[in-house]
């Protein structure tokens, strides 16, 4: 199993990232259009967000989305979950199938009850979705050892 040793460290990092909603106010997930980079043990982790480096990551990605937010999940699914997809920034049928594969595996591993719908959204992110760790802030090549962070927050 890849980099489970990072799970405890990821708890602290990702717990600080969870948005707090006002009681009684439902928050609809908007489309992710960028990412936020976090300094973590071993390098840097990127998480899809609404806007660049905003921390507003209660967002959704699905078929037809295009951009760096898509690339973040493509790289992470390839590096952390062994999905054979390109990081072409295009959320097409192959990326949708990869998300379904990851959702299925997360349900098996963690019993998180994710809908296997091929969409990356708040529930999938909170369902232990893995995020690749990059050795430097500027690179798109993840660490060679497959070091990943898994979100363990409810």
PDB file of C-alpha atoms in Angstrom:
ATOM      1  CA  UNK A   1       0.000   0.000   0.000  1.00  0.00           C
ATOM      2  CA  UNK A   2       1.464   3.337  -1.034  1.00  0.00           C
ATOM      3  CA  UNK A   3       2.551   5.887   1.496  1.00  0.00           C
ATOM      4  CA  UNK A   4       0.070   5.178   4.224  1.00  0.00           C
ATOM      5  CA  UNK A   5       2.718   6.595   6.533  1.00  0.00           C
ATOM      6  CA  UNK A   6       1.613  10.024   5.343  1.00  0.00           C
ATOM      7  CA  UNK A   7      -1.971   9.582   6.526  1.00  0.00           C
ATOM      8  CA  UNK A   8      -1.414  11.025  10.002  1.00  0.00           C
ATOM      9  CA  UNK A   9       0.431  14.045   8.662  1.00  0.00           C
ATOM     10  CA  UNK A  10      -2.296  14.543   6.074  1.00  0.00           C
ATOM     11  CA  UNK A  11      -4.914  14.670   8.800  1.00  0.00           C
ATOM     12  CA  UNK A  12      -3.400  17.812  10.266  1.00  0.00           C
ATOM     13  CA  UNK A  13      -2.811  19.465   6.899  1.00  0.00           C
ATOM     14  CA  UNK A  14      -6.237  18.735   5.487  1.00  0.00           C
ATOM     15  CA  UNK A  15      -8.107  19.435   8.712  1.00  0.00           C
ATOM     16  CA  UNK A  16      -6.912  23.019   8.443  1.00  0.00           C
ATOM     17  CA  UNK A  17      -8.235  23.152   4.878  1.00  0.00           C
ATOM     18  CA  UNK A  18     -11.845  22.114   5.555  1.00  0.00           C
ATOM     19  CA  UNK A  19     -14.235  25.024   5.016  1.00  0.00           C
ATOM     20  CA  UNK A  20     -16.652  25.842   7.787  1.00  0.00           C
ATOM     21  CA  UNK A  21     -20.223  26.433   6.654  1.00  0.00           C
ATOM     22  CA  UNK A  22     -22.712  28.495   8.591  1.00  0.00           C
ATOM     23  CA  UNK A  23     -25.294  26.265  10.290  1.00  0.00           C
ATOM     24  CA  UNK A  24     -28.358  25.696   8.164  1.00  0.00           C
ATOM     25  CA  UNK A  25     -26.794  27.066   4.968  1.00  0.00           C
ATOM     26  CA  UNK A  26     -26.171  24.537   2.227  1.00  0.00           C
ATOM     27  CA  UNK A  27     -23.114  25.142   0.118  1.00  0.00           C
ATOM     28  CA  UNK A  28     -23.347  24.129  -3.523  1.00  0.00           C
ATOM     29  CA  UNK A  29     -20.108  22.984  -5.078  1.00  0.00           C
ATOM     30  CA  UNK A  30     -18.931  25.276  -7.871  1.00  0.00           C
ATOM     31  CA  UNK A  31     -16.651  24.163 -10.673  1.00  0.00           C
ATOM     32  CA  UNK A  32     -12.975  23.832  -9.722  1.00  0.00           C
ATOM     33  CA  UNK A  33     -10.913  26.020 -12.029  1.00  0.00           C
ATOM     34  CA  UNK A  34      -7.477  26.022 -10.406  1.00  0.00           C
ATOM     35  CA  UNK A  35      -5.605  24.618  -7.406  1.00  0.00           C
ATOM     36  CA  UNK A  36      -4.098  25.564  -4.089  1.00  0.00           C
ATOM     37  CA  UNK A  37      -0.603  24.373  -3.165  1.00  0.00           C
ATOM     38  CA  UNK A  38       0.197  23.326   0.397  1.00  0.00           C
ATOM     39  CA  UNK A  39       3.619  22.750   1.891  1.00  0.00           C
ATOM     40  CA  UNK A  40       3.576  19.262   3.434  1.00  0.00           C
ATOM     41  CA  UNK A  41       6.132  16.874   4.826  1.00  0.00           C
ATOM     42  CA  UNK A  42       8.175  15.709   1.865  1.00  0.00           C
ATOM     43  CA  UNK A  43       7.236  18.453  -0.590  1.00  0.00           C
ATOM     44  CA  UNK A  44       4.131  20.198  -1.901  1.00  0.00           C
ATOM     45  CA  UNK A  45       0.584  18.968  -2.382  1.00  0.00           C
ATOM     46  CA  UNK A  46      -1.960  20.483  -4.765  1.00  0.00           C
ATOM     47  CA  UNK A  47      -5.723  20.372  -4.216  1.00  0.00           C
ATOM     48  CA  UNK A  48      -8.311  21.541  -6.801  1.00  0.00           C
ATOM     49  CA  UNK A  49      -9.914  24.840  -5.807  1.00  0.00           C
ATOM     50  CA  UNK A  50     -12.082  27.667  -7.031  1.00  0.00           C
ATOM     51  CA  UNK A  51      -9.394  30.174  -7.983  1.00  0.00           C
ATOM     52  CA  UNK A  52      -5.637  29.915  -7.629  1.00  0.00           C
ATOM     53  CA  UNK A  53      -4.273  29.516  -4.079  1.00  0.00           C
ATOM     54  CA  UNK A  54      -7.609  30.466  -2.496  1.00  0.00           C
ATOM     55  CA  UNK A  55      -8.195  27.387  -0.354  1.00  0.00           C
ATOM     56  CA  UNK A  56     -11.799  27.353  -1.633  1.00  0.00           C
ATOM     57  CA  UNK A  57     -11.827  23.660  -2.452  1.00  0.00           C
ATOM     58  CA  UNK A  58     -15.526  22.832  -1.978  1.00  0.00           C
ATOM     59  CA  UNK A  59     -15.742  22.378  -5.726  1.00  0.00           C
ATOM     60  CA  UNK A  60     -16.719  19.843  -8.343  1.00  0.00           C
ATOM     61  CA  UNK A  61     -15.125  18.401 -11.496  1.00  0.00           C
ATOM     62  CA  UNK A  62     -16.720  16.231 -14.140  1.00  0.00           C
ATOM     63  CA  UNK A  63     -16.953  15.474 -17.821  1.00  0.00           C
ATOM     64  CA  UNK A  64     -16.323  18.591 -19.889  1.00  0.00           C
ATOM     65  CA  UNK A  65     -14.129  20.424 -17.358  1.00  0.00           C
ATOM     66  CA  UNK A  66     -10.690  21.512 -18.548  1.00  0.00           C
ATOM     67  CA  UNK A  67      -7.706  23.054 -16.796  1.00  0.00           C
ATOM     68  CA  UNK A  68      -5.154  22.768 -14.023  1.00  0.00           C
ATOM     69  CA  UNK A  69      -7.686  21.500 -11.457  1.00  0.00           C
ATOM     70  CA  UNK A  70      -8.298  18.506 -13.721  1.00  0.00           C
ATOM     71  CA  UNK A  71      -4.564  18.011 -14.124  1.00  0.00           C
ATOM     72  CA  UNK A  72      -4.120  17.875 -10.347  1.00  0.00           C
ATOM     73  CA  UNK A  73      -6.502  14.934 -10.002  1.00  0.00           C
ATOM     74  CA  UNK A  74      -5.150  13.209 -13.119  1.00  0.00           C
ATOM     75  CA  UNK A  75      -1.560  13.316 -11.833  1.00  0.00           C
ATOM     76  CA  UNK A  76      -2.691  12.202  -8.376  1.00  0.00           C
ATOM     77  CA  UNK A  77      -4.778   9.291  -9.671  1.00  0.00           C
ATOM     78  CA  UNK A  78      -1.927   8.122 -11.894  1.00  0.00           C
ATOM     79  CA  UNK A  79       0.772   8.410  -9.219  1.00  0.00           C
ATOM     80  CA  UNK A  80      -1.191   7.347  -6.137  1.00  0.00           C
ATOM     81  CA  UNK A  81      -3.774   4.910  -7.498  1.00  0.00           C
ATOM     82  CA  UNK A  82      -2.078   3.474 -10.593  1.00  0.00           C
ATOM     83  CA  UNK A  83      -4.588   4.833 -13.098  1.00  0.00           C
ATOM     84  CA  UNK A  84      -3.296   4.781 -16.676  1.00  0.00           C
ATOM     85  CA  UNK A  85      -4.342   8.278 -17.785  1.00  0.00           C
ATOM     86  CA  UNK A  86      -2.566  11.284 -19.249  1.00  0.00           C
ATOM     87  CA  UNK A  87      -2.382  14.598 -17.432  1.00  0.00           C
ATOM     88  CA  UNK A  88      -3.855  16.444 -20.399  1.00  0.00           C
ATOM     89  CA  UNK A  89      -6.073  18.810 -18.338  1.00  0.00           C
ATOM     90  CA  UNK A  90      -9.188  17.434 -20.105  1.00  0.00           C
ATOM     91  CA  UNK A  91     -11.862  15.689 -18.010  1.00  0.00           C
ATOM     92  CA  UNK A  92     -12.985  13.264 -20.680  1.00  0.00           C
ATOM     93  CA  UNK A  93     -14.193   9.667 -20.626  1.00  0.00           C
ATOM     94  CA  UNK A  94     -10.824   8.219 -19.513  1.00  0.00           C
ATOM     95  CA  UNK A  95     -10.589  10.593 -16.556  1.00  0.00           C
ATOM     96  CA  UNK A  96     -14.213   9.886 -15.665  1.00  0.00           C
ATOM     97  CA  UNK A  97     -13.514   6.132 -15.663  1.00  0.00           C
ATOM     98  CA  UNK A  98     -10.356   6.660 -13.587  1.00  0.00           C
ATOM     99  CA  UNK A  99     -12.377   8.598 -10.982  1.00  0.00           C
ATOM    100  CA  UNK A 100     -14.914   5.750 -10.902  1.00  0.00           C
ATOM    101  CA  UNK A 101     -12.075   3.261 -10.392  1.00  0.00           C
ATOM    102  CA  UNK A 102     -10.670   5.354  -7.549  1.00  0.00           C
ATOM    103  CA  UNK A 103     -14.107   5.812  -5.944  1.00  0.00           C
ATOM    104  CA  UNK A 104     -14.639   2.038  -6.065  1.00  0.00           C
ATOM    105  CA  UNK A 105     -11.249   1.371  -4.505  1.00  0.00           C
ATOM    106  CA  UNK A 106     -11.760   4.000  -1.767  1.00  0.00           C
ATOM    107  CA  UNK A 107     -15.105   2.393  -0.923  1.00  0.00           C
ATOM    108  CA  UNK A 108     -13.382  -0.991  -0.656  1.00  0.00           C
ATOM    109  CA  UNK A 109     -10.457   0.276   1.417  1.00  0.00           C
ATOM    110  CA  UNK A 110     -12.191   2.743   3.722  1.00  0.00           C
ATOM    111  CA  UNK A 111     -15.945   1.942   3.458  1.00  0.00           C
ATOM    112  CA  UNK A 112     -16.673   5.637   2.795  1.00  0.00           C
ATOM    113  CA  UNK A 113     -19.905   5.113   0.837  1.00  0.00           C
ATOM    114  CA  UNK A 114     -18.980   7.189  -2.202  1.00  0.00           C
ATOM    115  CA  UNK A 115     -21.296   7.235  -5.183  1.00  0.00           C
ATOM    116  CA  UNK A 116     -19.343   5.713  -8.062  1.00  0.00           C
ATOM    117  CA  UNK A 117     -20.355   8.476 -10.452  1.00  0.00           C
ATOM    118  CA  UNK A 118     -17.024   9.515 -11.984  1.00  0.00           C
ATOM    119  CA  UNK A 119     -17.223  13.044 -10.556  1.00  0.00           C
ATOM    120  CA  UNK A 120     -14.624  14.597  -8.259  1.00  0.00           C
ATOM    121  CA  UNK A 121     -16.439  16.655  -5.664  1.00  0.00           C
ATOM    122  CA  UNK A 122     -16.474  17.384  -1.936  1.00  0.00           C
ATOM    123  CA  UNK A 123     -17.544  13.862  -0.932  1.00  0.00           C
ATOM    124  CA  UNK A 124     -14.878  12.202  -3.078  1.00  0.00           C
ATOM    125  CA  UNK A 125     -12.222  14.622  -1.749  1.00  0.00           C
ATOM    126  CA  UNK A 126     -13.225  13.873   1.853  1.00  0.00           C
ATOM    127  CA  UNK A 127     -13.416  10.134   1.094  1.00  0.00           C
ATOM    128  CA  UNK A 128      -9.652   9.693   1.371  1.00  0.00           C
ATOM    129  CA  UNK A 129      -8.892  10.844  -2.178  1.00  0.00           C
ATOM    130  CA  UNK A 130      -5.102  10.678  -2.629  1.00  0.00           C
ATOM    131  CA  UNK A 131      -3.073  13.724  -3.564  1.00  0.00           C
ATOM    132  CA  UNK A 132       0.383  13.384  -5.106  1.00  0.00           C
ATOM    133  CA  UNK A 133       3.309  15.110  -3.443  1.00  0.00           C
ATOM    134  CA  UNK A 134       5.646  17.129  -5.652  1.00  0.00           C
ATOM    135  CA  UNK A 135       9.294  17.688  -4.672  1.00  0.00           C
ATOM    136  CA  UNK A 136       9.249  21.392  -5.580  1.00  0.00           C
ATOM    137  CA  UNK A 137       6.630  24.121  -5.753  1.00  0.00           C
ATOM    138  CA  UNK A 138       6.989  24.590  -9.521  1.00  0.00           C
ATOM    139  CA  UNK A 139       7.211  21.035 -10.863  1.00  0.00           C
ATOM    140  CA  UNK A 140       4.396  18.866 -12.220  1.00  0.00           C
ATOM    141  CA  UNK A 141       6.440  15.693 -11.782  1.00  0.00           C
ATOM    142  CA  UNK A 142       5.473  13.990  -8.495  1.00  0.00           C
ATOM    143  CA  UNK A 143       7.963  12.404  -6.156  1.00  0.00           C
ATOM    144  CA  UNK A 144       9.340   9.209  -7.640  1.00  0.00           C
ATOM    145  CA  UNK A 145       8.574   7.117  -4.557  1.00  0.00           C
ATOM    146  CA  UNK A 146       4.804   7.542  -4.960  1.00  0.00           C
ATOM    147  CA  UNK A 147       4.498   9.561  -1.756  1.00  0.00           C
ATOM    148  CA  UNK A 148       0.864  10.675  -1.430  1.00  0.00           C
ATOM    149  CA  UNK A 149      -1.448  12.253   1.119  1.00  0.00           C
ATOM    150  CA  UNK A 150      -4.854  10.777   1.795  1.00  0.00           C
ATOM    151  CA  UNK A 151      -7.609  12.933   3.241  1.00  0.00           C
ATOM    152  CA  UNK A 152      -8.799  11.189   6.381  1.00  0.00           C
ATOM    153  CA  UNK A 153     -11.309  13.844   7.470  1.00  0.00           C
ATOM    154  CA  UNK A 154     -15.026  13.008   7.533  1.00  0.00           C
TER     155      UNK A 154
END
